[in-house]
Amino acid sequence: DVKVTQSSRYLVKRTGEKVFLECVQDMDHENMFWYRQDPGLGLRLIYFSYDVKMKEKGDIPEGYSVSREKKERFSLILESASTNQTSMYLCASRPWSGTDLDEQYFGPGTRLTVT
Amino acid sequence: AQTVTQSQPEMSVQEAETVTLSCTYDTSESDYYLFWYKQPPSRQMILVIRQEAYKQQNATENRFSVNFQKAAKSFSLKISDSQLGDAAMYFCAYRSRGGSEKLVFGKGTKLTVNP
């Protein structure tokens, strides 16, 4: 089974702190994604990566950056956390198999609270 | 840009009954993919069912089936013989065919299953 893990289930940080959210997948997937999930807004794509050191902006990249130094690991960085970044963050991965039907596999999520 | 609309923020069903969750989407593309994902409380999001737009036959997975109406841009999910374990948030998602990694999600429908 594909396993996508996230470093923390719950995280509390202070305004202005630099925050790292880590995601690791164990299935050698090329594509990795970071989403933000808010009630009533669904999932919104922050960034995705299709290869090591490659990244693409999603719909809401402002205030975030990402890092992918190794294929299995994709990090989301909040350079200076703000209260409006309090949210659930979901990581996902997907193989580059050439089949558009391939699903994305999701991690358990990190609930971040910025105070 | 594509959009996905789930008009029912919440739905409820009696155990063993059938429920249908609605999803409509807006696109100018002729070929694409549609997905339903399930997110149980405090658990990881998983794929329920997927449909290729160029296939007229509706997809089915055990108790889950879809009613895909391409002309109407509608993609509803029917859950038969509802079980307590079906209680979850359900998200409808759209992906373009041909290279796009981006999934566009609806805002979700919270399904409650009453014993």
GROMACS .gro file of C-alpha atoms in nm:
model
  230
    1ASP     CA    1   0.000   0.000   0.000
    2VAL     CA    2   0.104   0.355  -0.069
    3LYS     CA    3   0.193   0.537   0.243
    4VAL     CA    4   0.206   0.914   0.273
    5THR     CA    5   0.308   1.042   0.613
    6GLN     CA    6   0.316   1.391   0.756
    7SER     CA    7   0.546   1.491   1.036
    8SER     CA    8   0.279   1.618   1.276
    9ARG     CA    9  -0.095   1.571   1.318
   10TYR     CA   10  -0.129   1.885   1.528
   11LEU     CA   11   0.096   2.189   1.544
   12VAL     CA   12   0.067   2.516   1.731
   13LYS     CA   13   0.293   2.806   1.632
   14ARG     CA   14   0.317   3.173   1.709
   15THR     CA   15   0.268   3.456   1.462
   16GLY     CA   16   0.591   3.536   1.281
   17GLU     CA   17   0.751   3.196   1.335
   18LYS     CA   18   0.899   3.001   1.045
   19VAL     CA   19   0.709   2.675   1.012
   20PHE     CA   20   0.809   2.356   0.833
   21LEU     CA   21   0.556   2.091   0.741
   22GLU     CA   22   0.711   1.769   0.620
   23CYS     CA   23   0.564   1.503   0.396
   24VAL     CA   24   0.718   1.170   0.302
   25GLN     CA   25   0.590   0.907   0.059
   26ASP     CA   26   0.729   0.558   0.024
   27MET     CA   27   0.615   0.461  -0.326
   28ASP     CA   28   0.870   0.641  -0.543
   29HIS     CA   29   0.604   0.879  -0.678
   30GLU     CA   30   0.725   1.164  -0.895
   31ASN     CA   31   0.442   1.405  -0.817
   32MET     CA   32   0.374   1.553  -0.476
   33PHE     CA   33   0.122   1.813  -0.368
   34TRP     CA   34   0.037   2.043  -0.080
   35TYR     CA   35  -0.325   2.142  -0.020
   36ARG     CA   36  -0.495   2.358   0.232
   37GLN     CA   37  -0.839   2.247   0.359
   38ASP     CA   38  -1.078   2.495   0.517
   39PRO     CA   39  -1.445   2.440   0.610
   40GLY     CA   40  -1.672   2.552   0.331
   41LEU     CA   41  -1.382   2.603   0.091
   42GLY     CA   42  -1.281   2.245   0.014
   43LEU     CA   43  -0.923   2.172  -0.085
   44ARG     CA   44  -0.710   2.435  -0.248
   45LEU     CA   45  -0.375   2.361  -0.408
   46ILE     CA   46  -0.081   2.554  -0.266
   47TYR     CA   47   0.214   2.404  -0.458
   48PHE     CA   48   0.304   2.087  -0.635
   49SER     CA   49   0.625   1.924  -0.750
   50TYR     CA   50   0.674   1.687  -1.042
   51ASP     CA   51   1.038   1.608  -0.978
   52VAL     CA   52   1.322   1.672  -0.739
   53LYS     CA   53   1.394   2.043  -0.716
   54MET     CA   54   1.101   2.121  -0.946
   55LYS     CA   55   0.792   2.304  -0.826
   56GLU     CA   56   0.484   2.472  -0.961
   57LYS     CA   57   0.256   2.725  -0.794
   58GLY     CA   58  -0.098   2.622  -0.727
   59ASP     CA   59  -0.397   2.844  -0.664
   60ILE     CA   60  -0.290   2.998  -0.333
   61PRO     CA   61   0.092   3.009  -0.311
   62GLU     CA   62   0.117   3.345  -0.136
   63GLY     CA   63   0.286   3.320   0.202
   64TYR     CA   64   0.419   2.971   0.133
   65SER     CA   65   0.725   2.813  -0.022
   66VAL     CA   66   0.825   2.452  -0.081
   67SER     CA   67   1.134   2.240  -0.098
   68ARG     CA   68   1.197   1.906  -0.263
   69GLU     CA   69   1.554   1.794  -0.224
   70LYS     CA   70   1.476   1.422  -0.234
   71LYS     CA   71   1.214   1.239  -0.433
   72GLU     CA   72   1.033   1.102  -0.131
   73ARG     CA   73   1.014   1.423   0.069
   74PHE     CA   74   0.821   1.743   0.004
   75SER     CA   75   0.828   2.025   0.256
   76LEU     CA   76   0.592   2.316   0.292
   77ILE     CA   77   0.739   2.628   0.450
   78LEU     CA   78   0.555   2.917   0.607
   79GLU     CA   79   0.821   3.187   0.610
   80SER     CA   80   0.641   3.401   0.868
   81ALA     CA   81   0.329   3.235   1.001
   82SER     CA   82   0.015   3.442   1.029
   83THR     CA   83  -0.318   3.369   1.193
   84ASN     CA   84  -0.490   3.340   0.854
   85GLN     CA   85  -0.272   3.038   0.784
   86THR     CA   86  -0.445   2.845   1.059
   87SER     CA   87  -0.581   2.548   0.867
   88MET     CA   88  -0.559   2.178   0.787
   89TYR     CA   89  -0.274   2.099   0.550
   90LEU     CA   90  -0.287   1.787   0.336
   91CYS     CA   91  -0.001   1.634   0.142
   92ALA     CA   92  -0.058   1.399  -0.152
   93SER     CA   93   0.146   1.205  -0.403
   94ARG     CA   94   0.083   1.049  -0.741
   95PRO     CA   95   0.293   0.843  -0.979
   96TRP     CA   96   0.398   0.977  -1.315
   97SER     CA   97   0.265   0.674  -1.490
   98GLY     CA   98   0.120   0.839  -1.795
   99THR     CA   99  -0.229   0.743  -1.686
  100ASP     CA  100  -0.449   1.038  -1.606
  101LEU     CA  101  -0.679   0.814  -1.407
  102ASP     CA  102  -0.416   0.754  -1.143
  103GLU     CA  103  -0.540   0.878  -0.811
  104GLN     CA  104  -0.366   1.102  -0.565
  105TYR     CA  105  -0.276   0.938  -0.234
  106PHE     CA  106  -0.322   1.159   0.068
  107GLY     CA  107  -0.148   1.188   0.401
  108PRO     CA  108  -0.339   1.217   0.731
  109GLY     CA  109  -0.310   1.594   0.743
  110THR     CA  110  -0.152   1.846   0.979
  111ARG     CA  111  -0.382   2.075   1.169
  112LEU     CA  112  -0.186   2.396   1.217
  113THR     CA  113  -0.293   2.665   1.459
  114VAL     CA  114  -0.115   3.000   1.451
  115THR     CA  115  -0.170   3.213   1.758
  116ALA     CA  116  -1.083   2.776  -1.551
  117GLN     CA  117  -1.272   2.473  -1.437
  118THR     CA  118  -1.497   2.485  -1.135
  119VAL     CA  119  -1.666   2.211  -0.934
  120THR     CA  120  -1.984   2.273  -0.737
  121GLN     CA  121  -2.129   2.056  -0.463
  122SER     CA  122  -2.460   2.216  -0.375
  123GLN     CA  123  -2.531   2.006  -0.064
  124PRO     CA  124  -2.307   2.103   0.229
  125GLU     CA  125  -2.466   1.831   0.443
  126MET     CA  126  -2.671   1.520   0.379
  127SER     CA  127  -2.805   1.246   0.600
  128VAL     CA  128  -2.926   0.893   0.533
  129GLN     CA  129  -3.062   0.604   0.732
  130GLU     CA  130  -2.848   0.296   0.755
  131ALA     CA  131  -2.926   0.053   0.469
  132GLU     CA  132  -3.091   0.326   0.262
  133THR     CA  133  -2.965   0.488  -0.058
  134VAL     CA  134  -2.834   0.842  -0.086
  135THR     CA  135  -2.720   1.052  -0.381
  136LEU     CA  136  -2.462   1.329  -0.356
  137SER     CA  137  -2.466   1.594  -0.625
  138CYS     CA  138  -2.176   1.740  -0.818
  139THR     CA  139  -2.175   1.972  -1.116
  140TYR     CA  140  -1.878   2.116  -1.294
  141ASP     CA  141  -1.801   2.379  -1.549
  142THR     CA  142  -1.549   2.323  -1.827
  143SER     CA  143  -1.495   2.397  -2.193
  144GLU     CA  144  -1.289   2.083  -2.238
  145SER     CA  145  -1.426   1.773  -2.402
  146ASP     CA  146  -1.203   1.517  -2.238
  147TYR     CA  147  -1.134   1.499  -1.869
  148TYR     CA  148  -1.160   1.285  -1.556
  149LEU     CA  149  -1.388   1.302  -1.257
  150PHE     CA  150  -1.334   1.160  -0.911
  151TRP     CA  151  -1.512   1.118  -0.581
  152TYR     CA  152  -1.294   1.117  -0.270
  153LYS     CA  153  -1.400   1.026   0.082
  154GLN     CA  154  -1.253   1.176   0.398
  155PRO     CA  155  -1.370   0.995   0.714
  156PRO     CA  156  -1.343   1.183   1.044
  157SER     CA  157  -0.979   1.211   1.149
  158ARG     CA  158  -0.872   0.971   0.877
  159GLN     CA  159  -0.699   0.997   0.543
  160MET     CA  160  -0.874   1.092   0.224
  161ILE     CA  161  -0.924   0.799  -0.010
  162LEU     CA  162  -1.051   0.757  -0.363
  163VAL     CA  163  -1.404   0.618  -0.392
  164ILE     CA  164  -1.464   0.610  -0.765
  165ARG     CA  165  -1.342   0.763  -1.092
  166GLN     CA  166  -1.485   0.825  -1.435
  167GLU     CA  167  -1.336   0.902  -1.774
  168ALA     CA  168  -1.543   1.158  -1.960
  169TYR     CA  169  -1.518   0.982  -2.294
  170LYS     CA  170  -1.672   0.666  -2.148
  171GLN     CA  171  -2.048   0.677  -2.150
  172GLN     CA  172  -2.085   0.386  -1.913
  173ASN     CA  173  -2.123   0.493  -1.553
  174ALA     CA  174  -1.852   0.370  -1.318
  175THR     CA  175  -1.942   0.141  -1.028
  176GLU     CA  176  -1.744   0.018  -0.728
  177ASN     CA  177  -1.943  -0.221  -0.511
  178ARG     CA  178  -2.208  -0.010  -0.334
  179PHE     CA  179  -2.088   0.311  -0.498
  180SER     CA  180  -2.195   0.420  -0.843
  181VAL     CA  181  -2.206   0.741  -1.039
  182ASN     CA  182  -2.458   0.903  -1.268
  183PHE     CA  183  -2.245   1.084  -1.524
  184GLN     CA  184  -2.437   1.321  -1.747
  185LYS     CA  185  -2.180   1.482  -1.974
  186ALA     CA  186  -2.411   1.722  -2.151
  187ALA     CA  187  -2.548   1.846  -1.822
  188LYS     CA  188  -2.197   1.847  -1.667
  189SER     CA  189  -2.325   1.647  -1.374
  190PHE     CA  190  -2.146   1.372  -1.181
  191SER     CA  191  -2.352   1.248  -0.887
  192LEU     CA  192  -2.250   0.972  -0.646
  193LYS     CA  193  -2.500   0.711  -0.534
  194ILE     CA  194  -2.432   0.511  -0.221
  195SER     CA  195  -2.651   0.204  -0.185
  196ASP     CA  196  -2.715   0.011   0.135
  197SER     CA  197  -2.551   0.288   0.340
  198GLN     CA  198  -2.333   0.177   0.629
  199LEU     CA  199  -2.217   0.361   0.939
  200GLY     CA  200  -1.866   0.358   0.795
  201ASP     CA  201  -1.983   0.565   0.500
  202ALA     CA  202  -2.012   0.870   0.725
  203ALA     CA  203  -1.753   1.117   0.595
  204MET     CA  204  -1.686   1.427   0.392
  205TYR     CA  205  -1.717   1.354   0.023
  206PHE     CA  206  -1.534   1.561  -0.234
  207CYS     CA  207  -1.595   1.571  -0.606
  208ALA     CA  208  -1.287   1.650  -0.817
  209TYR     CA  209  -1.200   1.726  -1.179
  210ARG     CA  210  -0.880   1.674  -1.375
  211SER     CA  211  -0.808   1.780  -1.730
  212ARG     CA  212  -0.676   1.519  -1.970
  213GLY     CA  213  -0.327   1.543  -2.100
  214GLY     CA  214  -0.055   1.647  -1.865
  215SER     CA  215  -0.227   1.856  -1.604
  216GLU     CA  216  -0.154   1.738  -1.254
  217LYS     CA  217  -0.403   1.970  -1.096
  218LEU     CA  218  -0.718   1.839  -0.931
  219VAL     CA  219  -1.000   2.090  -0.890
  220PHE     CA  220  -1.210   2.005  -0.584
  221GLY     CA  221  -1.561   2.095  -0.484
  222LYS     CA  222  -1.627   2.226  -0.135
  223GLY     CA  223  -1.746   1.892  -0.006
  224THR     CA  224  -2.060   1.729   0.130
  225LYS     CA  225  -2.074   1.601   0.485
  226LEU     CA  226  -2.265   1.273   0.496
  227THR     CA  227  -2.418   1.152   0.821
  228VAL     CA  228  -2.544   0.795   0.847
  229ASN     CA  229  -2.811   0.741   1.109
  230PRO     CA  230  -2.848   0.399   1.273
   0.00000   0.00000   0.00000
